[in-house]
Structure formats: C-alpha cells, structure tokens
XYZ file of C-alpha atoms in Angstrom:
310
model
C -16.347 51.918 -50.378
C -14.367 50.834 -46.720
C -17.338 51.576 -44.621
C -19.731 50.136 -46.812
C -17.508 46.416 -46.284
C -17.674 47.285 -42.711
C -21.501 47.439 -42.741
C -21.787 44.841 -45.079
C -19.086 43.110 -41.507
C -21.938 44.148 -38.967
C -24.472 42.763 -39.808
C -22.957 38.896 -40.549
C -21.495 39.176 -37.228
C -24.902 40.169 -35.725
C -26.518 37.070 -37.439
C -27.276 34.685 -34.637
C -25.566 30.992 -34.897
C -28.267 28.471 -34.913
C -28.005 27.105 -31.931
C -28.880 22.422 -31.491
C -31.847 22.847 -28.758
C -31.066 21.956 -25.870
C -33.786 19.422 -25.604
C -33.411 17.508 -29.326
C -36.035 14.502 -28.700
C -39.690 15.050 -28.540
C -42.438 12.761 -27.240
C -45.134 13.426 -30.617
C -47.821 12.578 -28.350
C -47.486 14.549 -25.172
C -44.901 17.858 -27.053
C -42.752 17.442 -24.276
C -38.692 17.381 -25.228
C -36.291 15.628 -24.116
C -32.047 16.698 -23.691
C -31.720 12.478 -24.682
C -32.784 10.592 -27.085
C -33.682 7.793 -23.706
C -34.954 9.645 -21.685
C -37.983 9.959 -24.808
C -37.498 7.105 -25.561
C -37.980 5.786 -21.555
C -41.134 8.846 -21.966
C -42.699 5.877 -24.191
C -43.086 3.262 -22.109
C -44.723 0.336 -23.281
C -46.741 2.514 -24.720
C -46.581 3.410 -28.697
C -45.342 6.074 -29.245
C -43.175 8.491 -31.168
C -39.599 10.044 -31.358
C -39.291 12.829 -33.403
C -35.341 14.119 -33.310
C -33.888 17.940 -34.142
C -31.155 18.660 -36.579
C -27.999 17.679 -35.187
C -25.498 15.838 -34.562
C -25.819 13.122 -31.902
C -22.765 11.009 -29.617
C -26.205 9.526 -28.363
C -27.350 5.820 -28.535
C -30.566 4.515 -26.667
C -31.971 1.501 -24.658
C -35.407 0.102 -25.963
C -36.610 -2.852 -23.773
C -40.419 -2.232 -24.678
C -43.513 -0.871 -26.285
C -43.273 0.690 -30.018
C -41.007 3.898 -30.357
C -40.607 5.112 -33.762
C -37.543 7.370 -34.214
C -38.122 10.102 -36.751
C -36.440 12.871 -38.393
C -37.522 15.849 -37.772
C -35.562 16.614 -41.582
C -34.542 13.428 -43.248
C -31.198 13.329 -43.085
C -29.929 16.170 -41.515
C -30.601 14.127 -37.449
C -26.443 12.498 -37.526
C -25.797 9.289 -34.743
C -22.018 9.410 -34.776
C -19.942 6.678 -32.658
C -21.530 5.997 -29.417
C -23.154 2.787 -28.884
C -24.833 1.892 -26.324
C -24.689 -1.885 -24.266
C -20.651 -2.322 -26.613
C -23.860 -2.778 -29.439
C -24.765 -0.062 -31.589
C -26.189 3.680 -31.416
C -29.605 2.048 -31.237
C -30.632 -0.812 -29.170
C -34.346 -2.454 -30.037
C -35.658 -5.196 -28.242
C -39.089 -4.000 -27.553
C -42.632 -4.582 -29.878
C -41.608 -3.601 -32.812
C -39.344 -0.204 -34.133
C -39.206 2.171 -36.989
C -36.730 4.089 -38.049
C -36.827 7.204 -40.810
C -34.397 9.802 -42.036
C -31.448 9.093 -39.779
C -27.891 8.483 -40.005
C -25.664 6.630 -38.337
C -21.951 6.706 -38.937
C -18.471 5.569 -37.597
C -19.858 2.782 -35.163
C -17.368 0.489 -33.804
C -16.901 -2.003 -29.909
C -15.109 -3.972 -29.201
C -16.111 -7.199 -30.332
C -16.114 -5.415 -33.532
C -19.868 -5.823 -34.654
C -20.625 -2.309 -34.054
C -23.863 -1.113 -35.733
C -25.864 1.695 -36.216
C -29.426 -0.921 -34.796
C -28.625 -4.546 -32.719
C -32.945 -5.332 -33.055
C -32.985 -8.221 -30.748
C -36.562 -8.537 -31.011
C -39.900 -7.252 -32.467
C -40.601 -5.531 -36.168
C -38.393 -3.423 -37.843
C -38.946 -0.823 -40.083
C -36.383 1.340 -41.595
C -37.237 3.778 -43.880
C -34.793 6.992 -46.204
C -31.657 5.614 -43.465
C -28.141 6.171 -43.750
C -25.496 3.641 -42.762
C -21.798 4.795 -42.864
C -18.322 3.873 -41.694
C -19.315 1.738 -38.994
C -18.150 -2.311 -38.856
C -21.966 -3.387 -39.373
C -25.089 -1.335 -40.175
C -27.605 -3.853 -38.775
C -27.272 -6.286 -37.153
C -30.143 -8.690 -35.780
C -30.026 -11.395 -33.020
C -33.439 -14.596 -33.909
C -37.230 -13.803 -33.549
C -39.611 -16.027 -36.138
C -42.094 -14.404 -35.516
C -41.444 -10.676 -36.271
C -40.815 -9.171 -40.134
C -37.752 -6.789 -40.507
C -38.449 -4.039 -43.624
C -35.367 -1.681 -44.890
C -36.843 0.943 -48.058
C -34.811 3.511 -49.779
C -31.741 3.395 -47.338
C -27.760 3.666 -47.607
C -24.946 1.536 -47.285
C -22.185 2.379 -47.100
C -18.260 1.244 -45.924
C -19.165 -1.734 -43.535
C -18.589 -4.369 -42.693
C -14.996 -6.171 -41.964
C -13.195 -9.517 -41.471
C -10.254 -9.507 -40.160
C -8.193 -9.815 -36.609
C -9.527 -13.348 -36.051
C -13.013 -11.964 -35.026
C -15.795 -13.593 -36.340
C -16.732 -11.117 -39.329
C -19.532 -8.190 -39.515
C -21.815 -7.771 -43.257
C -23.300 -4.626 -44.203
C -26.623 -6.568 -43.071
C -26.484 -9.024 -41.069
C -29.980 -10.608 -39.902
C -30.668 -13.288 -37.830
C -33.842 -16.062 -37.471
C -36.515 -13.792 -38.568
C -39.478 -14.365 -39.651
C -38.956 -12.111 -42.795
C -36.881 -10.262 -44.274
C -37.481 -6.736 -47.218
C -34.888 -4.621 -48.675
C -36.349 -2.696 -50.812
C -35.046 0.559 -53.364
C -31.746 0.191 -51.148
C -28.304 1.179 -52.294
C -25.164 -1.167 -51.005
C -21.201 0.617 -51.924
C -18.084 0.352 -50.361
C -17.875 -2.646 -48.079
C -14.568 -3.316 -45.638
C -15.302 -7.338 -45.661
C -18.076 -9.863 -44.460
C -20.608 -9.870 -47.378
C -24.012 -7.339 -48.241
C -26.232 -8.900 -47.708
C -26.627 -12.299 -44.767
C -29.953 -13.472 -44.326
C -30.969 -16.195 -41.719
C -34.227 -15.053 -42.023
C -37.100 -17.677 -43.462
C -38.157 -15.403 -46.133
C -36.847 -12.689 -47.957
C -37.990 -9.953 -50.843
C -34.972 -7.691 -51.879
C -36.328 -5.544 -54.510
C -34.592 -2.738 -56.610
C -31.803 -2.505 -55.510
C -28.126 -2.186 -55.881
C -24.682 -3.720 -54.972
C -22.157 -0.879 -56.810
C -18.647 -3.429 -55.472
C -16.715 -1.128 -57.956
C -14.979 0.383 -54.750
C -15.172 -1.814 -51.852
C -12.395 -3.769 -49.602
C -11.399 -7.010 -49.443
C -15.621 -8.312 -49.896
C -17.254 -12.075 -49.986
C -20.358 -12.301 -51.712
C -23.558 -9.356 -52.771
C -26.488 -11.506 -51.349
C -25.557 -14.650 -49.045
C -28.390 -16.952 -47.213
C -26.474 -18.871 -45.409
C -29.477 -21.683 -44.784
C -31.876 -20.571 -47.183
C -34.464 -19.006 -47.661
C -38.010 -18.490 -50.044
C -39.138 -15.589 -51.337
C -37.529 -13.516 -54.670
C -34.559 -11.426 -55.610
C -35.200 -9.768 -58.302
C -34.185 -6.444 -59.806
C -30.748 -6.484 -58.309
C -28.342 -4.301 -60.082
C -25.173 -5.973 -59.374
C -21.570 -5.146 -60.055
C -18.570 -6.662 -58.828
C -14.851 -5.529 -57.259
C -12.018 -6.180 -58.541
C -10.660 -6.569 -54.173
C -12.805 -9.518 -53.052
C -12.280 -12.143 -50.626
C -13.901 -14.414 -52.025
C -15.345 -13.478 -55.762
C -16.453 -16.824 -56.016
C -20.664 -16.111 -56.121
C -22.448 -13.465 -56.261
C -25.811 -15.364 -54.701
C -25.337 -18.138 -52.496
C -28.233 -19.944 -50.763
C -27.606 -22.173 -47.803
C -23.568 -22.353 -48.663
C -23.444 -23.050 -43.790
C -26.674 -25.740 -44.199
C -29.289 -26.167 -45.400
C -32.111 -25.617 -41.934
C -35.170 -23.655 -44.001
C -36.846 -24.745 -47.278
C -35.827 -22.263 -50.771
C -38.043 -24.683 -52.973
C -38.957 -21.350 -55.054
C -36.761 -18.626 -54.166
C -37.043 -16.850 -57.959
C -34.432 -14.800 -58.329
C -34.559 -13.084 -61.705
C -35.164 -10.454 -63.416
C -30.973 -9.639 -62.071
C -28.190 -6.929 -63.966
C -25.014 -8.348 -63.226
C -22.062 -7.465 -63.577
C -18.578 -7.653 -62.954
C -16.353 -3.753 -62.705
C -14.368 -3.218 -66.026
C -10.744 -3.545 -65.612
C -11.814 -7.057 -63.611
C -10.403 -10.565 -65.983
C -12.280 -12.949 -63.524
C -14.394 -16.176 -64.260
C -17.315 -15.956 -61.211
C -21.299 -17.659 -60.819
C -24.383 -15.982 -60.457
C -25.802 -17.894 -58.159
C -24.755 -20.577 -55.863
C -26.229 -23.162 -54.184
C -25.801 -25.850 -51.510
C -29.926 -26.538 -50.598
C -29.834 -28.696 -53.683
C -33.958 -26.530 -53.883
C -36.054 -26.233 -57.319
C -35.022 -22.162 -57.852
C -36.695 -20.203 -59.639
C -33.428 -19.086 -61.681
C -34.417 -17.352 -64.447
C -34.440 -13.903 -66.987
C -31.155 -12.337 -65.771
C -29.093 -10.302 -67.625
C -25.308 -11.334 -66.830
C -22.188 -9.243 -68.320
C -19.036 -10.633 -69.257
C -17.566 -14.091 -67.332
C -20.361 -14.508 -65.194
C -21.808 -18.000 -65.226
C -25.832 -18.525 -64.293
C -25.790 -20.746 -61.924
C -23.112 -23.704 -60.390
C -24.834 -26.263 -58.189
C -22.570 -27.524 -54.923
C-alpha cells in the first residue's frame, strides 16, 4: 500500500503545471501573438481586427485610439482583467472607430477620481457580450457620441457604484450622450451606491434584464434617464432592497431636466417588488419630462404606486 501511495504521489508531482502563455494576446488575422494587450491592439492599427485572449488573470490594460477592435476571450469566463487601469480610467480605454468585448471579466478597478471602470468608452460603437463587471467603482462609463450606439447583452454587473467622499457618484453603467443604448438579458446586483443604469442616450432599449437590489448598499434608482429618452423598458424584473440612499422611485425620466423628448417611451410588461421584510411606499416611475409615456401592463408588488409626475 505504501509503495502504491508513493507511486501516486510521484505521478501527481510529475504532471506539468499549465503556465500562462508568454504571449497570450493573439491577432486573429495574422496569427501573431503578443506579450501585452497594448501591443496586440497596436498591431491592428487603423484596420479592423480581433484579439483573442488566452485564459488567465491579467494585470494589464490597453488604450485603443483607432480602428475597430474586437476583444474576445478564447474561453468565455476564463479571462480576467484585474485591478489595472490605463490613464487612471479603465482596463480598456476605447476611442477608436468601434469596439466589441466578448466573454471577459473585469474586476477591482479603482482610480483617484473614484470612477475606475472595466471599460471607458470615449467615442465609437461598442458591443459587450457575455462579460462580467464586478467589485469596481464603475462597470462601463462613456463620454458623448451622438452618432454611435452601445449594445450590452448577456452580461453581469455586480458590486459596482459608489456615492461617497464628496466626489461625483459612480454607477454600474453610466452612458453619456450617445445615440442609443440597448441592454438585454443582463443582470444587475449588489450595487454599492449610485444607480444601476444611468443613461443620457437619446434612445434606450432595456429589456429582459434582472435588477436584484436585495444586497445593495446605499443605492439609488434602478434606471435613471436624467435628460429623458425614447424607446422601451420592457420585460425586466426589479427587486428593491432595504439599504437605499434614495428609495423614492425605481425608474426616473428627466430628473436633471428635459433635454430630449421622452414621447412614446414604452414602459410595460415589467415586474417590480420590494424585498420581503422591507416596509415602505415608493413609486415605480417618477417623471419630470411632462411627455406622454406609454406606461401599463406592469406587475407591481405591495407598496408600489405606478406613476408620479414630479
């Protein structure tokens, strides 16, 4: 028996440990691999290309200044960018013609101005699929590009946001003045402050998502459209938790002033409730725009009033 145990131990010790490759970032078009993400991005230049990232945890970041770049995990969910930002902004700072991100995890992003994000989008279109943003000050933060669109699908935002230290609040998603924002089949949970979705985009499509605030801490709105928006908010599930900085509404339209129309914004077929054990009265939709909003067909739990004009 002892000889057998020694043999097994010897065999286990002989199994090679799979090291992270020395050049884990591959330009799919050329087949060439690079030791840093930035060099892989630079290899695409003003062209259109895909960077395939090998499984691993990386303390790296990159800035895209031109071209259209797709960042794709070789195995979705096994690529992690951890705690390193470029320009004191984000793991990916994007200001090229467009970008996409597929299957990548972003975590532990913090910067001096408390807006550390997985992705900072400064111009161009962006598509995010099967990504995870967690335990950071912000998930996605953007500037303004009225000619561009953002699409987020099958992604998770967890442990994000903050509203402290006398600094501007951070949010799970904060979209600047973009042409459109689409968020589908995604999950928002465990916010640490701010809003789950804050968007100044002219048009929004927010559908088939889950907003679970039961473990949130000092959070605010589920969806904030501070300047108004057209489009739709449909088939989402919302649960408001106990720890709120502001529990006065689930969804807000134009609380910072009507700068664009919200006429025809459809908010229907959603489910909203307050977490068990939490006794309060609140509003599902608070509207400052004065526009005609198509509100109806939502299933609201106890303590929820459908609408309030403010």
